[in-house]
Amino acid sequence: MQRGQVVPDEARAWTAGLVMASDYFAWARRQAFSKASAAIRSRLDRRRLRSQDPGTSR
Amino acid sequence: MNSMPQIGEGLAAAAWPRSRLRAWIALEAFAVALGYLVAVAWDGLPTTPSRWALVAAGAVAVAIPLWIKSRRELRQEALARSAETIAIEADTKLRLVVGDVVAPIAEVVGRVHQAADQAERSALRGQLKQLIVEAAANLCDGERARATFFELAGGEMRATAWFGRGDQPETVFTDAPDDRRGQEALLLVRFHDFLLVDDVRAESLPRGAEPRPGATYRSFISVAVFCAEENLGMLSVDAPEPYAFDETDLNVMRAMAQLLGAGLVDRP
């Protein structure tokens, strides 16, 4: 299960002018990169597992 | 904002895990070499030069397939890693554009239309223009990119928000007979078009799309900002490098321009 804000506090701080764009984008890029790495690796791992499982591989 | 990490941390924390393939290859080579030495020494070391030559030839024959196999495995691993890197980069950009930029900016667009009075609406629109150019400059791939919003007012377009490379955009696009560039820019807005130029020095550009003398950019994207039939201006991003932008950047710019248009248009 996942639950969170549609517009996170960090983004609100940027749109309200409380945080500089360079700081916000550096933070956002780091967050996005780490989440993307985890997502892609877990997708790859699942695919590897599926291809190793004789019951599900074609 | 307590959870916001410091800039100095960089992306190092998310660096690639070290590959164990080289260690496995070294271990395999060591095991094969040990096995070969044991086999050679089993009946005593060779005593004549011809026997030593035979042992050396055998060592080469064992080493060559091992070397070929390890090269193939390392190459396969490098290919898999670069495919993984490309996939991660694409996913990162998607998350940035959709989650970190479009969602918060759409919220500001909504606030513009909910503003209680003209003063508040005007302040929010100024904020929106600045957010859009900040997002465009940060999302488009060009190094040292600069994004500018040229607002249309009284038949002329001038920069009302910009972000990125230091120099402030001073161009004013007019419909004057001697302002060919201005006429082309105004036509682009009127026809709700976009223009992506990879290299202003290498490509044959349509008349009026060439940069002004002394311009510091080599590549740019310009997109009309409009909402329904109302023309509002032009959003541009430029970079001093040629081929700084690709089709993904163009699509980001189109989305940013439409968000800006939605926020700047007056309700009937």
Short mmCIF file of C-alpha atoms in Angstrom, two decimals:
data_model
loop_
_atom_site.label_atom_id
_atom_site.label_comp_id
_atom_site.label_asym_id
_atom_site.label_seq_id
_atom_site.Cartn_x
_atom_site.Cartn_y
_atom_site.Cartn_z
CA MET A 1 0.00 0.00 0.00
CA GLN A 2 1.16 3.52 -0.68
CA ARG A 3 -0.29 6.77 0.54
CA GLY A 4 1.04 10.31 0.18
CA GLN A 5 0.42 13.86 -0.93
CA VAL A 6 -0.53 14.60 -4.54
CA VAL A 7 1.60 17.74 -4.35
CA PRO A 8 4.36 17.19 -1.79
CA ASP A 9 5.54 19.88 0.62
CA GLU A 10 8.81 20.31 -1.28
CA ALA A 11 6.93 21.10 -4.50
CA ARG A 12 4.63 23.48 -2.64
CA ALA A 13 7.66 25.25 -1.23
CA TRP A 14 9.01 25.71 -4.77
CA THR A 15 5.72 26.97 -6.23
CA ALA A 16 5.34 29.36 -3.30
CA GLY A 17 8.83 30.76 -3.91
CA LEU A 18 10.22 29.54 -0.58
CA VAL A 19 12.89 27.40 -2.24
CA MET A 20 15.13 28.27 -5.18
CA ALA A 21 14.46 26.38 -8.41
CA SER A 22 18.02 25.00 -8.50
CA ASP A 23 17.64 23.55 -4.98
CA TYR A 24 14.23 22.11 -5.73
CA PHE A 25 15.29 20.49 -9.00
CA ALA A 26 18.46 19.07 -7.46
CA TRP A 27 16.34 17.47 -4.74
CA ALA A 28 13.66 16.32 -7.22
CA ARG A 29 16.27 14.85 -9.58
CA ARG A 30 17.87 12.87 -6.75
CA GLN A 31 14.52 11.57 -5.57
CA ALA A 32 13.39 10.67 -9.08
CA PHE A 33 16.72 8.97 -9.87
CA SER A 34 16.71 6.82 -6.76
CA LYS A 35 13.06 5.83 -7.22
CA ALA A 36 13.59 5.13 -10.91
CA SER A 37 16.68 2.99 -10.17
CA ALA A 38 14.76 0.95 -7.61
CA ALA A 39 11.76 0.57 -9.93
CA ILE A 40 13.76 -0.47 -12.99
CA ARG A 41 15.93 -2.91 -11.02
CA SER A 42 12.95 -4.50 -9.37
CA ARG A 43 11.25 -4.81 -12.77
CA LEU A 44 14.41 -6.44 -14.17
CA ASP A 45 14.67 -8.78 -11.18
CA ARG A 46 11.03 -9.83 -11.58
CA ARG A 47 11.62 -10.48 -15.27
CA ARG A 48 14.75 -12.54 -14.49
CA LEU A 49 12.83 -14.57 -11.92
CA ARG A 50 9.97 -15.15 -14.36
CA SER A 51 12.36 -16.32 -17.07
CA GLN A 52 14.04 -18.72 -14.60
CA ASP A 53 10.74 -20.18 -13.43
CA PRO A 54 9.90 -23.09 -15.76
CA GLY A 55 6.24 -22.86 -14.79
CA THR A 56 5.82 -19.36 -16.19
CA SER A 57 8.51 -19.01 -18.86
CA ARG A 58 7.62 -19.66 -22.47
CA MET B 1 10.91 20.99 4.15
CA ASN B 2 12.82 19.09 6.79
CA SER B 3 13.12 16.06 4.58
CA MET B 4 14.81 17.98 1.76
CA PRO B 5 18.35 16.63 1.36
CA GLN B 6 21.29 18.98 0.90
CA ILE B 7 22.56 19.61 -2.63
CA GLY B 8 26.09 18.40 -1.87
CA GLU B 9 24.90 14.84 -1.51
CA GLY B 10 24.57 14.56 -5.28
CA LEU B 11 23.63 11.32 -6.96
CA ALA B 12 26.53 9.45 -5.37
CA ALA B 13 24.23 7.71 -2.94
CA ALA B 14 22.46 6.08 -5.84
CA ALA B 15 25.67 4.96 -7.58
CA TRP B 16 25.80 1.59 -9.27
CA PRO B 17 26.50 -1.45 -7.11
CA ARG B 18 29.94 -2.87 -7.93
CA SER B 19 29.93 -5.75 -10.34
CA ARG B 20 31.21 -9.13 -9.11
CA LEU B 21 31.80 -10.40 -12.63
CA ARG B 22 35.49 -9.41 -12.70
CA ALA B 23 36.08 -11.16 -9.38
CA TRP B 24 34.40 -14.34 -10.68
CA ILE B 25 36.47 -14.21 -13.88
CA ALA B 26 39.69 -13.78 -11.86
CA LEU B 27 38.69 -16.70 -9.62
CA GLU B 28 37.92 -18.88 -12.62
CA ALA B 29 41.27 -17.99 -14.25
CA PHE B 30 43.09 -18.77 -11.00
CA ALA B 31 41.35 -22.16 -10.68
CA VAL B 32 42.13 -23.09 -14.30
CA ALA B 33 45.77 -22.00 -13.93
CA LEU B 34 46.11 -23.98 -10.68
CA GLY B 35 44.59 -27.06 -12.29
CA TYR B 36 46.94 -26.77 -15.24
CA LEU B 37 49.99 -26.36 -12.98
CA VAL B 38 48.99 -29.40 -10.94
CA ALA B 39 48.50 -31.42 -14.13
CA VAL B 40 51.90 -30.33 -15.44
CA ALA B 41 53.73 -30.94 -12.15
CA TRP B 42 52.01 -34.26 -11.43
CA ASP B 43 54.68 -36.35 -13.15
CA GLY B 44 57.49 -33.94 -12.35
CA LEU B 45 58.51 -30.69 -14.04
CA PRO B 46 59.64 -30.82 -17.70
CA THR B 47 63.34 -31.32 -18.14
CA THR B 48 63.96 -30.39 -21.75
CA PRO B 49 63.30 -27.17 -23.69
CA SER B 50 60.93 -28.98 -26.05
CA ARG B 51 58.85 -30.20 -23.08
CA TRP B 52 58.76 -26.63 -21.69
CA ALA B 53 57.60 -25.40 -25.11
CA LEU B 54 54.82 -27.99 -25.05
CA VAL B 55 53.75 -26.85 -21.57
CA ALA B 56 53.74 -23.19 -22.73
CA ALA B 57 51.68 -24.06 -25.83
CA GLY B 58 49.21 -25.92 -23.61
CA ALA B 59 48.95 -22.91 -21.30
CA VAL B 60 48.18 -20.63 -24.25
CA ALA B 61 45.56 -23.11 -25.56
CA VAL B 62 43.85 -23.10 -22.16
CA ALA B 63 44.10 -19.32 -21.72
CA ILE B 64 42.68 -18.29 -25.12
CA PRO B 65 39.11 -19.66 -24.67
CA LEU B 66 39.10 -18.34 -21.11
CA TRP B 67 40.06 -14.87 -22.38
CA ILE B 68 37.45 -14.96 -25.15
CA LYS B 69 34.74 -16.04 -22.72
CA SER B 70 35.61 -13.35 -20.17
CA ARG B 71 35.65 -10.66 -22.88
CA ARG B 72 32.22 -11.75 -24.08
CA GLU B 73 30.81 -11.77 -20.56
CA LEU B 74 32.23 -8.33 -19.76
CA ARG B 75 30.84 -6.92 -23.01
CA GLN B 76 27.41 -8.42 -22.29
CA GLU B 77 27.47 -6.95 -18.82
CA ALA B 78 28.43 -3.51 -20.18
CA LEU B 79 25.57 -3.67 -22.71
CA ALA B 80 23.08 -4.70 -20.03
CA ARG B 81 24.29 -1.85 -17.82
CA SER B 82 23.96 0.76 -20.52
CA ALA B 83 20.43 -0.46 -21.33
CA GLU B 84 19.63 -0.25 -17.63
CA THR B 85 21.11 3.27 -17.44
CA ILE B 86 18.99 4.43 -20.38
CA ALA B 87 15.87 2.92 -18.83
CA ILE B 88 16.60 4.60 -15.49
CA GLU B 89 17.25 7.97 -17.17
CA ALA B 90 13.96 7.75 -19.06
CA ASP B 91 12.05 6.78 -15.92
CA THR B 92 13.75 9.57 -13.93
CA LYS B 93 12.71 12.16 -16.50
CA LEU B 94 9.15 10.88 -16.58
CA ARG B 95 8.92 11.10 -12.79
CA LEU B 96 10.43 14.61 -12.81
CA VAL B 97 8.13 15.93 -15.51
CA VAL B 98 4.87 14.38 -14.36
CA GLY B 99 5.29 14.15 -10.60
CA ASP B 100 7.58 17.03 -9.69
CA VAL B 101 6.64 19.67 -12.25
CA VAL B 102 3.26 19.16 -13.90
CA ALA B 103 1.39 18.30 -10.68
CA PRO B 104 2.54 21.35 -8.66
CA ILE B 105 2.23 23.74 -11.61
CA ALA B 106 -1.29 22.50 -12.38
CA GLU B 107 -2.17 23.34 -8.79
CA VAL B 108 -0.95 26.91 -9.32
CA VAL B 109 -3.01 27.14 -12.54
CA GLY B 110 -6.07 26.17 -10.50
CA ARG B 111 -5.24 28.80 -7.88
CA VAL B 112 -4.98 31.47 -10.61
CA HIS B 113 -8.57 30.79 -11.62
CA GLN B 114 -9.75 30.70 -8.01
CA ALA B 115 -8.12 34.04 -7.13
CA ALA B 116 -10.46 36.35 -5.27
CA ASP B 117 -9.44 39.55 -7.06
CA GLN B 118 -7.39 40.88 -9.95
CA ALA B 119 -4.38 41.74 -7.81
CA GLU B 120 -4.09 38.21 -6.45
CA ARG B 121 -4.63 36.74 -9.92
CA SER B 122 -1.94 38.96 -11.38
CA ALA B 123 0.54 37.96 -8.66
CA LEU B 124 -0.20 34.27 -9.20
CA ARG B 125 0.24 34.65 -12.95
CA GLY B 126 3.63 36.28 -12.44
CA GLN B 127 4.56 33.36 -10.19
CA LEU B 128 3.27 30.88 -12.78
CA LYS B 129 5.37 32.41 -15.59
CA GLN B 130 8.47 32.16 -13.43
CA LEU B 131 7.72 28.53 -12.46
CA ILE B 132 7.25 27.60 -16.11
CA VAL B 133 10.59 29.04 -17.25
CA GLU B 134 12.37 27.48 -14.27
CA ALA B 135 10.86 24.11 -15.10
CA ALA B 136 11.61 24.40 -18.82
CA ALA B 137 15.26 25.32 -18.23
CA ASN B 138 15.72 22.52 -15.70
CA LEU B 139 13.89 19.78 -17.59
CA CYS B 140 15.31 20.36 -21.06
CA ASP B 141 18.56 18.54 -21.56
CA GLY B 142 20.68 21.41 -22.79
CA GLU B 143 23.62 22.28 -20.59
CA ARG B 144 23.39 25.88 -19.48
CA ALA B 145 19.94 26.13 -21.03
CA ARG B 146 17.99 29.38 -20.75
CA ALA B 147 14.22 29.50 -20.87
CA THR B 148 12.26 32.66 -21.64
CA PHE B 149 8.62 33.57 -21.86
CA PHE B 150 7.94 36.32 -24.39
CA GLU B 151 4.54 37.73 -23.56
CA LEU B 152 2.32 39.06 -26.32
CA ALA B 153 0.90 42.50 -25.59
CA GLY B 154 -0.12 45.20 -28.03
CA GLY B 155 1.12 43.22 -31.04
CA GLU B 156 4.65 42.88 -29.60
CA MET B 157 6.39 40.17 -27.62
CA ARG B 158 8.95 40.88 -24.94
CA ALA B 159 10.49 38.76 -22.18
CA THR B 160 8.48 38.82 -18.97
CA ALA B 161 10.08 35.79 -17.30
CA TRP B 162 13.39 34.02 -17.83
CA PHE B 163 15.67 31.57 -16.07
CA GLY B 164 19.02 29.95 -16.76
CA ARG B 165 22.17 31.33 -18.38
CA GLY B 166 23.13 34.73 -17.04
CA ASP B 167 22.44 37.08 -19.91
CA GLN B 168 19.02 38.68 -19.80
CA PRO B 169 17.02 38.30 -23.05
CA GLU B 170 16.52 41.73 -24.60
CA THR B 171 14.85 40.82 -27.87
CA VAL B 172 11.51 42.47 -28.60
CA PHE B 173 9.55 40.83 -31.42
CA THR B 174 7.49 43.33 -33.39
CA ASP B 175 5.45 43.34 -36.56
CA ALA B 176 7.52 46.22 -38.01
CA PRO B 177 8.41 45.82 -41.72
CA ASP B 178 12.15 45.75 -40.95
CA ASP B 179 11.76 43.17 -38.13
CA ARG B 180 11.70 39.93 -40.08
CA ARG B 181 12.49 37.85 -37.01
CA GLY B 182 9.69 39.52 -35.11
CA GLN B 183 7.22 38.83 -37.90
CA GLU B 184 8.22 35.14 -37.99
CA ALA B 185 7.92 34.80 -34.21
CA LEU B 186 4.48 36.43 -34.26
CA LEU B 187 3.42 34.10 -37.10
CA LEU B 188 4.58 31.08 -35.08
CA VAL B 189 2.32 32.21 -32.25
CA ARG B 190 -0.57 33.04 -34.55
CA PHE B 191 -0.46 29.59 -36.15
CA HIS B 192 0.07 27.83 -32.78
CA ASP B 193 3.30 26.24 -34.01
CA PHE B 194 6.58 25.14 -32.52
CA LEU B 195 10.09 25.33 -33.94
CA LEU B 196 13.06 23.15 -32.91
CA VAL B 197 16.45 24.12 -34.36
CA ASP B 198 19.40 21.79 -33.72
CA ASP B 199 22.13 24.15 -34.90
CA VAL B 200 21.52 27.71 -36.04
CA ARG B 201 24.89 27.77 -37.82
CA ALA B 202 24.60 24.46 -39.66
CA GLU B 203 20.98 24.31 -40.74
CA SER B 204 19.38 26.29 -43.53
CA LEU B 205 16.73 28.14 -41.55
CA PRO B 206 13.60 29.80 -42.86
CA ARG B 207 13.99 33.55 -43.26
CA GLY B 208 13.39 35.23 -39.94
CA ALA B 209 14.30 32.19 -37.84
CA GLU B 210 18.02 32.97 -37.86
CA PRO B 211 19.51 34.34 -34.62
CA ARG B 212 20.34 38.00 -34.21
CA PRO B 213 24.03 38.91 -34.66
CA GLY B 214 26.03 38.14 -31.51
CA ALA B 215 23.47 35.71 -30.13
CA THR B 216 24.94 33.27 -27.61
CA TYR B 217 22.86 30.23 -28.53
CA ARG B 218 23.31 27.46 -31.12
CA SER B 219 20.13 25.44 -30.58
CA PHE B 220 16.64 26.39 -29.45
CA ILE B 221 13.00 25.38 -29.16
CA SER B 222 10.21 27.94 -29.45
CA VAL B 223 6.59 27.06 -28.75
CA ALA B 224 3.44 29.16 -29.10
CA VAL B 225 1.59 29.84 -25.86
CA PHE B 226 -2.14 29.99 -26.38
CA CYS B 227 -5.45 28.83 -25.01
CA ALA B 228 -8.19 28.02 -27.48
CA GLU B 229 -8.11 31.00 -29.88
CA GLU B 230 -6.37 33.40 -27.53
CA ASN B 231 -2.69 33.98 -28.33
CA LEU B 232 -0.60 34.72 -25.28
CA GLY B 233 3.05 34.62 -26.31
CA MET B 234 5.99 32.34 -26.97
CA LEU B 235 7.98 30.04 -24.67
CA SER B 236 11.59 29.45 -25.74
CA VAL B 237 14.52 27.49 -24.46
CA ASP B 238 18.00 27.89 -25.93
CA ALA B 239 21.49 26.56 -25.30
CA PRO B 240 24.99 27.53 -26.42
CA GLU B 241 25.64 23.97 -27.65
CA PRO B 242 24.32 22.57 -30.93
CA TYR B 243 21.97 19.57 -30.73
CA ALA B 244 21.22 20.33 -27.09
CA PHE B 245 17.54 19.35 -27.34
CA ASP B 246 15.63 16.34 -28.57
CA GLU B 247 12.03 15.38 -29.16
CA THR B 248 11.46 14.66 -25.47
CA ASP B 249 12.46 18.25 -24.68
CA LEU B 250 10.11 19.46 -27.38
CA ASN B 251 7.24 17.56 -25.77
CA VAL B 252 8.15 18.95 -22.36
CA MET B 253 8.06 22.45 -23.84
CA ARG B 254 4.69 21.82 -25.46
CA ALA B 255 3.25 20.67 -22.14
CA MET B 256 4.76 23.66 -20.30
CA ALA B 257 3.37 26.06 -22.91
CA GLN B 258 -0.10 24.61 -22.60
CA LEU B 259 -0.01 24.77 -18.79
CA LEU B 260 1.07 28.41 -19.03
CA GLY B 261 -1.68 29.14 -21.54
CA ALA B 262 -4.27 27.57 -19.24
CA GLY B 263 -3.12 29.79 -16.39
CA LEU B 264 -2.85 33.06 -18.36
CA VAL B 265 -6.15 32.92 -20.20
CA ASP B 266 -9.02 34.98 -18.80
CA ARG B 267 -12.31 33.34 -18.07
CA PRO B 268 -15.03 34.56 -20.45
#
